[in-house]
Coordinates of N, CA and C in Angstrom, one line a residue:
X1 N 100.9 152.3 119.6 CA 100.3 152.3 118.3 C 100.3 153.7 117.7
X2 N 100.9 153.8 116.5 CA 100.9 155.1 115.9 C 99.7 155.5 115.2
X3 N 99.1 154.5 114.5 CA 97.9 154.8 113.6 C 96.7 153.8 114.0
X4 N 96.1 154.0 115.2 CA 95.1 153.1 115.7 C 93.8 153.1 114.8
X5 N 93.6 154.1 114.0 CA 92.4 154.2 113.2 C 92.5 153.4 111.9
X6 N 93.7 152.9 111.6 CA 94.0 152.2 110.4 C 93.6 150.7 110.6
X7 N 93.0 150.0 109.6 CA 92.7 148.6 109.7 C 91.4 148.4 110.5
X8 N 91.1 147.1 110.5 CA 89.9 146.7 111.3 C 90.2 145.4 112.0
X9 N 89.5 145.2 113.1 CA 89.7 143.9 113.9 C 88.8 142.8 113.3
X10 N 89.4 141.6 113.3 CA 88.7 140.4 112.8 C 87.4 140.2 113.6
X11 N 86.3 139.9 113.0 CA 85.0 139.8 113.7 C 84.9 138.4 114.4
X12 N 85.8 137.5 114.2 CA 85.8 136.2 114.9 C 86.2 136.4 116.3
X13 N 85.3 135.9 117.2 CA 85.5 136.2 118.7 C 86.8 135.7 119.2
X14 N 87.3 134.6 118.7 CA 88.5 134.0 119.2 C 89.8 134.7 118.6
X15 N 89.6 135.5 117.6 CA 90.8 136.1 116.9 C 91.0 137.6 117.3
X16 N 90.1 138.4 116.8 CA 90.1 139.9 117.0 C 91.5 140.5 116.6
X17 N 92.1 139.9 115.6 CA 93.4 140.4 115.1 C 93.2 141.7 114.3
X18 N 94.1 142.7 114.5 CA 94.0 143.9 113.8 C 94.6 143.6 112.4
X19 N 93.8 143.8 111.4 CA 94.2 143.5 110.0 C 94.1 144.8 109.2
X20 N 95.2 145.1 108.5 CA 95.3 146.3 107.7 C 94.7 146.1 106.3
X21 N 94.5 144.9 105.9 CA 93.8 144.6 104.7 C 92.6 143.6 105.0
X22 N 91.6 144.1 105.7 CA 90.5 143.2 106.1 C 89.7 142.8 104.9
X23 N 89.0 141.7 105.1 CA 88.1 141.1 104.0 C 86.7 141.1 104.5
X24 N 85.8 141.4 103.7 CA 84.4 141.4 104.1 C 83.7 140.2 103.5
X25 N 83.0 139.5 104.4 CA 82.3 138.3 104.0 C 81.1 138.7 103.1
X26 N 81.0 138.1 101.9 CA 79.9 138.5 101.0 C 78.6 137.9 101.4
X27 N 78.5 137.0 102.4 CA 77.2 136.4 102.8 C 76.7 137.2 104.0
X28 N 77.5 137.4 105.1 CA 77.0 138.0 106.3 C 77.4 139.4 106.5
X29 N 78.4 139.9 105.7 CA 78.8 141.3 105.8 C 79.8 141.6 106.9
X30 N 80.2 140.7 107.7 CA 81.2 140.9 108.7 C 82.6 141.0 108.1
X31 N 83.5 141.6 108.9 CA 84.9 141.8 108.5 C 85.8 140.8 109.1
X32 N 86.7 140.1 108.3 CA 87.5 139.0 108.9 C 88.9 139.2 108.3
X33 N 89.9 138.5 109.1 CA 91.2 138.4 108.6 C 91.3 137.3 107.6
X34 N 92.5 137.1 107.0 CA 92.6 136.1 105.9 C 92.4 134.7 106.4
X35 N 92.6 134.5 107.7 CA 92.5 133.1 108.3 C 91.0 132.8 108.5
X36 N 90.1 133.7 108.6 CA 88.7 133.5 109.0 C 87.7 133.9 107.9
X37 N 88.2 134.2 106.7 CA 87.2 134.7 105.7 C 86.4 133.6 105.1
X38 N 86.8 132.4 105.1 CA 86.0 131.3 104.5 C 84.8 131.1 105.4
X39 N 83.7 130.7 104.8 CA 82.4 130.5 105.5 C 82.6 129.5 106.7
X40 N 83.3 128.4 106.5 CA 83.5 127.4 107.5 C 84.3 127.9 108.7
X41 N 85.3 128.8 108.4 CA 86.2 129.3 109.4 C 85.5 130.2 110.4
X42 N 84.5 130.9 110.0 CA 83.8 131.8 110.9 C 82.4 131.4 111.2
X43 N 82.0 130.2 110.8 CA 80.7 129.6 111.1 C 79.6 130.6 110.6
X44 N 79.7 130.9 109.3 CA 78.8 131.9 108.7 C 77.4 131.4 108.7
X45 N 76.5 132.2 109.3 CA 75.1 131.8 109.4 C 74.4 132.0 108.0
X46 N 75.0 132.8 107.2 CA 74.3 133.2 105.9 C 75.0 132.5 104.7
X47 N 75.9 131.5 105.0 CA 76.6 130.8 103.9 C 75.7 130.1 102.9
X48 N 74.6 129.6 103.4 CA 73.7 128.9 102.5 C 73.2 129.7 101.3
X49 N 73.2 131.1 101.5 CA 72.8 132.0 100.4 C 73.8 132.0 99.3
X50 N 75.0 131.9 99.6 CA 76.1 132.1 98.6 C 76.8 130.8 98.2
X51 N 76.9 129.9 99.1 CA 77.6 128.6 98.8 C 76.8 127.6 98.2
X52 N 76.4 127.9 96.9 CA 75.5 127.0 96.2 C 76.3 126.4 95.0
X53 N 76.4 125.1 95.0 CA 77.1 124.4 94.0 C 76.2 123.4 93.3
X54 N 76.2 123.3 92.0 CA 75.4 122.4 91.3 C 76.3 121.3 90.6
X55 N 76.3 120.1 91.0 CA 77.1 119.1 90.4 C 76.7 118.8 89.0
X56 N 77.6 118.3 88.2 CA 77.4 118.0 86.8 C 77.6 116.5 86.6
X57 N 76.7 115.9 85.9 CA 76.9 114.4 85.6 C 78.1 114.2 84.7
X58 N 79.0 113.3 85.1 CA 80.2 113.1 84.3 C 80.0 112.4 83.0
X59 N 78.8 111.8 82.8 CA 78.5 111.1 81.6 C 77.8 112.0 80.5
X60 N 76.8 112.7 80.9 CA 76.0 113.4 80.0 C 76.2 114.9 80.1
X61 N 77.0 115.4 81.0 CA 77.3 116.8 81.3 C 76.1 117.6 81.6
X62 N 75.1 117.1 82.1 CA 73.9 117.8 82.5 C 74.0 118.2 84.0
X63 N 73.5 119.4 84.4 CA 73.5 119.8 85.8 C 72.5 118.9 86.6
X64 N 72.9 118.5 87.7 CA 72.0 117.7 88.6 C 71.6 118.5 89.8
X65 N 70.3 118.8 89.9 CA 69.8 119.6 91.1 C 70.0 118.8 92.4
X66 N 70.5 119.5 93.4 CA 70.6 118.9 94.7 C 69.9 119.7 95.8
X67 N 69.0 119.1 96.5 CA 68.3 119.8 97.6 C 69.1 120.0 98.8
X68 N 68.8 120.9 99.6 CA 69.5 121.2 100.8 C 69.6 120.0 101.7
X69 N 70.7 119.7 102.2 CA 70.9 118.5 103.1 C 71.2 117.2 102.4
X70 N 71.1 117.2 101.0 CA 71.4 116.0 100.3 C 72.9 115.9 100.0
X71 N 73.4 114.7 99.9 CA 74.8 114.5 99.5 C 74.9 114.5 98.0
X72 N 75.7 115.4 97.4 CA 75.8 115.5 95.9 C 76.2 114.2 95.2
X73 N 77.1 113.4 95.8 CA 77.5 112.2 95.2 C 76.4 111.2 95.1
X74 N 75.6 111.1 96.1 CA 74.5 110.2 96.0 C 73.4 110.6 95.0
X75 N 73.1 111.9 94.9 CA 72.2 112.4 93.9 C 72.7 112.2 92.5
X76 N 73.9 112.5 92.3 CA 74.5 112.3 90.9 C 74.5 110.8 90.6
X77 N 74.8 109.9 91.5 CA 74.7 108.5 91.3 C 73.3 108.0 91.0
X78 N 72.3 108.5 91.6 CA 70.9 108.2 91.3 C 70.6 108.7 89.9
X79 N 71.0 109.9 89.6 CA 70.8 110.4 88.2 C 71.4 109.5 87.2
X80 N 72.6 109.0 87.4 CA 73.3 108.2 86.4 C 72.5 106.8 86.3
X81 N 71.9 106.3 87.4 CA 71.2 105.1 87.3 C 69.8 105.2 86.7
X82 N 69.2 106.4 86.8 CA 67.8 106.5 86.3 C 67.6 107.5 85.1
X83 N 68.0 108.7 85.3 CA 67.6 109.8 84.4 C 68.7 110.2 83.4
X84 N 69.8 109.6 83.4 CA 71.0 110.0 82.6 C 70.7 109.7 81.1
X85 N 70.9 110.7 80.3 CA 70.7 110.6 78.8 C 71.9 110.1 78.0
X86 N 72.9 109.7 78.7 CA 74.1 109.2 78.1 C 73.9 107.9 77.4
X87 N 74.3 107.8 76.1 CA 74.2 106.6 75.4 C 75.5 106.2 74.8
X88 N 76.2 105.2 75.3 CA 77.6 104.9 74.8 C 77.6 104.5 73.3
X89 N 76.5 104.1 72.7 CA 76.5 103.7 71.3 C 76.5 104.9 70.4
X90 N 76.1 106.0 70.9 CA 76.1 107.3 70.1 C 77.5 108.0 70.2
X91 N 78.3 107.5 71.1 CA 79.7 108.1 71.2 C 80.6 107.7 70.1
X92 N 81.1 108.7 69.4 CA 82.0 108.4 68.2 C 83.4 108.3 68.7
X93 N 84.0 107.2 68.6 CA 85.4 107.1 69.1 C 86.4 107.3 67.9
X94 N 86.1 106.7 66.8 CA 87.0 106.8 65.6 C 86.6 108.0 64.8
X95 N 87.3 109.2 65.0 CA 86.9 110.4 64.4 C 88.0 111.0 63.5
X96 N 89.2 110.4 63.5 CA 90.3 111.0 62.8 C 90.5 110.2 61.5
X97 N 90.0 110.8 60.4 CA 90.0 110.2 59.1 C 91.3 110.3 58.4
X98 N 91.8 109.3 57.8 CA 93.1 109.3 57.0 C 92.9 110.1 55.8
X99 N 93.9 111.0 55.5 CA 93.9 111.9 54.4 C 94.5 111.3 53.1
X100 N 94.9 110.0 53.1 CA 95.5 109.3 52.0 C 94.3 109.1 51.0
X101 N 94.4 109.5 49.8 CA 93.3 109.3 48.8 C 92.9 107.8 48.7
X102 N 91.7 107.5 48.8 CA 91.2 106.1 48.7 C 91.1 105.4 50.0
X103 N 91.8 105.9 51.0 CA 91.7 105.2 52.3 C 90.6 105.7 53.1
X104 N 89.8 104.8 53.7 CA 88.6 105.2 54.5 C 88.8 104.9 56.0
X105 N 90.0 104.6 56.4 CA 90.2 104.2 57.8 C 90.1 105.5 58.7
X106 N 89.7 105.2 59.9 CA 89.6 106.3 60.9 C 90.3 105.8 62.2
X107 N 91.0 106.7 62.9 CA 91.7 106.3 64.1 C 91.1 107.0 65.3
X108 N 91.4 106.4 66.5 CA 90.9 107.1 67.7 C 91.7 108.3 68.0
X109 N 93.0 108.3 67.7 CA 93.9 109.5 68.0 C 94.4 110.0 66.7
X110 N 94.8 111.3 66.7 CA 95.4 111.9 65.5 C 96.8 111.3 65.3
X111 N 97.1 110.9 64.1 CA 98.5 110.5 63.8 C 99.0 111.5 62.7
X112 N 99.7 112.5 63.2 CA 100.1 113.6 62.3 C 101.5 113.4 61.7
X113 N 101.6 113.6 60.5 CA 102.9 113.5 59.8 C 103.8 114.7 60.2
X114 N 105.0 114.5 60.6 CA 105.9 115.6 61.0 C 106.3 116.4 59.8
X115 N 106.3 115.9 58.6 CA 106.7 116.6 57.5 C 105.6 117.5 56.8
X116 N 104.5 116.9 56.6 CA 103.4 117.7 55.9 C 102.3 118.1 56.8
X117 N 102.2 117.6 58.0 CA 101.2 118.0 58.9 C 99.9 117.3 58.7
X118 N 99.8 116.4 57.8 CA 98.5 115.7 57.5 C 98.2 114.6 58.6
X119 N 96.9 114.3 58.7 CA 96.4 113.3 59.6 C 96.2 112.0 58.9
X120 N 96.9 110.9 59.3 CA 96.8 109.6 58.6 C 96.5 108.5 59.5
X121 N 96.1 107.3 58.9 CA 95.9 106.1 59.7 C 97.3 105.5 60.0
X122 N 97.3 104.5 60.8 CA 98.5 103.8 61.2 C 99.2 103.2 60.0
X123 N 98.5 102.7 59.0 CA 99.1 102.1 57.8 C 99.8 103.2 56.9
X124 N 99.3 104.4 56.9 CA 99.8 105.5 56.0 C 100.6 106.6 56.8
X125 N 101.0 106.3 58.0 CA 101.6 107.3 58.9 C 103.0 107.8 58.4
X126 N 103.7 106.9 57.8 CA 105.1 107.3 57.4 C 105.0 108.1 56.1
X127 N 105.9 109.0 55.9 CA 105.9 109.9 54.7 C 106.0 109.1 53.4
X128 N 106.7 107.9 53.3 CA 106.8 107.2 52.1 C 105.5 106.4 51.8
X129 N 104.6 106.2 52.8 CA 103.4 105.5 52.6 C 102.2 106.3 52.2
X130 N 102.3 107.7 52.3 CA 101.2 108.5 51.9 C 101.6 109.6 50.8
X131 N 102.7 109.3 50.1 CA 103.2 110.2 49.1 C 103.3 111.6 49.6
X132 N 104.1 111.8 50.7 CA 104.2 113.0 51.4 C 104.7 114.2 50.6
X133 N 104.0 115.3 50.7 CA 104.3 116.5 50.0 C 105.1 117.3 51.1
X134 N 106.3 117.0 51.3 CA 107.1 117.6 52.4 C 107.4 119.1 52.2
X135 N 107.1 119.6 51.0 CA 107.4 121.0 50.8 C 106.7 122.0 51.7
X136 N 105.6 121.6 52.3 CA 104.8 122.5 53.1 C 105.5 122.7 54.5
X137 N 106.2 121.6 54.9 CA 106.8 121.7 56.2 C 108.2 121.2 56.1
X138 N 109.2 121.8 56.7 CA 110.6 121.3 56.6 C 110.8 120.0 57.4
X139 N 111.7 119.2 57.0 CA 112.0 117.9 57.7 C 112.8 118.3 59.0
X140 N 112.5 117.5 60.0 CA 113.2 117.8 61.3 C 114.7 117.3 61.1
X141 N 115.5 117.7 62.0 CA 116.9 117.3 62.0 C 117.1 115.8 62.2
X142 N 116.2 115.3 63.2 CA 116.3 113.9 63.5 C 115.8 113.0 62.3
X143 N 114.7 113.5 61.6 CA 114.2 112.9 60.4 C 115.2 112.9 59.3
X144 N 115.9 114.0 59.1 CA 116.9 114.1 58.1 C 118.1 113.1 58.3
X145 N 118.5 113.1 59.6 CA 119.6 112.2 60.0 C 119.2 110.7 59.7
X146 N 117.9 110.4 60.0 CA 117.5 109.0 59.8 C 117.5 108.7 58.3
X147 N 117.0 109.7 57.5 CA 117.0 109.5 56.0 C 118.4 109.3 55.5
X148 N 119.4 110.0 56.1 CA 120.8 109.9 55.6 C 121.3 108.6 56.0
X149 N 121.1 108.1 57.2 CA 121.5 106.8 57.6 C 120.9 105.7 56.7
X150 N 119.6 105.8 56.4 CA 118.9 104.8 55.6 C 119.5 104.9 54.2
X151 N 119.8 106.0 53.7 CA 120.3 106.1 52.3 C 121.7 105.6 52.2
X152 N 122.5 105.8 53.3 CA 123.9 105.3 53.3 C 123.9 103.8 53.3
X153 N 123.1 103.2 54.1 CA 123.1 101.7 54.2 C 122.5 101.1 52.9
X154 N 121.5 101.8 52.4 CA 120.9 101.3 51.2 C 121.8 101.4 50.0
X155 N 122.5 102.5 50.0 CA 123.5 102.8 48.9 C 124.6 101.8 48.9
X156 N 125.1 101.5 50.1 CA 126.2 100.6 50.2 C 125.8 99.2 49.8
X157 N 124.5 98.8 50.1 CA 124.1 97.4 49.7 C 123.6 97.3 48.3
X158 N 122.9 98.3 47.8 CA 122.3 98.2 46.4 C 122.7 99.3 45.5
X159 N 123.0 100.5 46.1 CA 123.2 101.6 45.3 C 121.9 102.2 44.7
X160 N 120.8 102.0 45.4 CA 119.5 102.3 44.8 C 119.0 103.7 45.3
X161 N 119.3 104.1 46.5 CA 118.6 105.3 47.0 C 119.7 106.4 47.2
X162 N 119.3 107.6 46.9 CA 120.1 108.8 47.1 C 119.2 109.9 47.8
X163 N 119.7 110.6 48.8 CA 119.0 111.6 49.5 C 119.6 112.9 49.2
X164 N 119.0 113.8 48.5 CA 119.5 115.1 48.3 C 119.4 116.0 49.5
X165 N 119.9 117.2 49.5 CA 120.0 118.1 50.6 C 118.6 118.5 51.1
X166 N 117.5 118.4 50.2 CA 116.2 118.8 50.7 C 115.5 117.8 51.5
X167 N 116.0 116.5 51.5 CA 115.4 115.5 52.4 C 114.4 114.6 51.6
X168 N 114.2 114.8 50.4 CA 113.2 114.0 49.6 C 113.9 112.8 49.0
X169 N 113.3 111.6 49.2 CA 113.9 110.4 48.7 C 113.7 110.3 47.2
X170 N 114.8 109.9 46.4 CA 114.6 109.7 45.0 C 115.3 108.3 44.7
X171 N 114.6 107.5 43.9 CA 115.1 106.2 43.5 C 115.9 106.4 42.2
X172 N 117.2 105.9 42.2 CA 118.0 106.0 41.1 C 117.7 105.0 39.9
X173 N 117.0 103.9 40.3 CA 116.7 102.9 39.3 C 115.6 103.4 38.3
X174 N 114.8 104.3 38.7 CA 113.7 104.8 37.8 C 114.2 105.9 36.8
X175 N 115.4 106.3 36.9 CA 115.8 107.4 36.0 C 116.3 106.9 34.7

């Protein structure tokens, strides 16, 4: 051994490994290797001082106090049965209001227009259904290709729709 003063031996009686990066237990103050630093691995007698966890109720998000020796799952279950302040009728599910003027519908999830970025209900989700102001966001390549296909089939059948290079639909009949 060239440098016997470097490093420390693991305090675990069964290990005693020479470790050049020893770790000190924050509860008992002993020095351990990486394999024995956890409280359970070295049977730390002072672990109760540091290993304190407070479970949180999954319904009301309130911390539930647990006494020493009690099983947290059982205590949280008892809290949910008796003391929980959760009221499902106060939970708002439909919070995403449609931005189409005059529409009062709300959706559970956001339905965002890819062109203007507005949030709309299922009925007004398509750009043609909510008078989309697409100038604020450019149309995607896939959306432009779909508009081109739609305009070609509509033009072949009726000659009614033309799609200019900016991607906005214009009806020829109204001119």
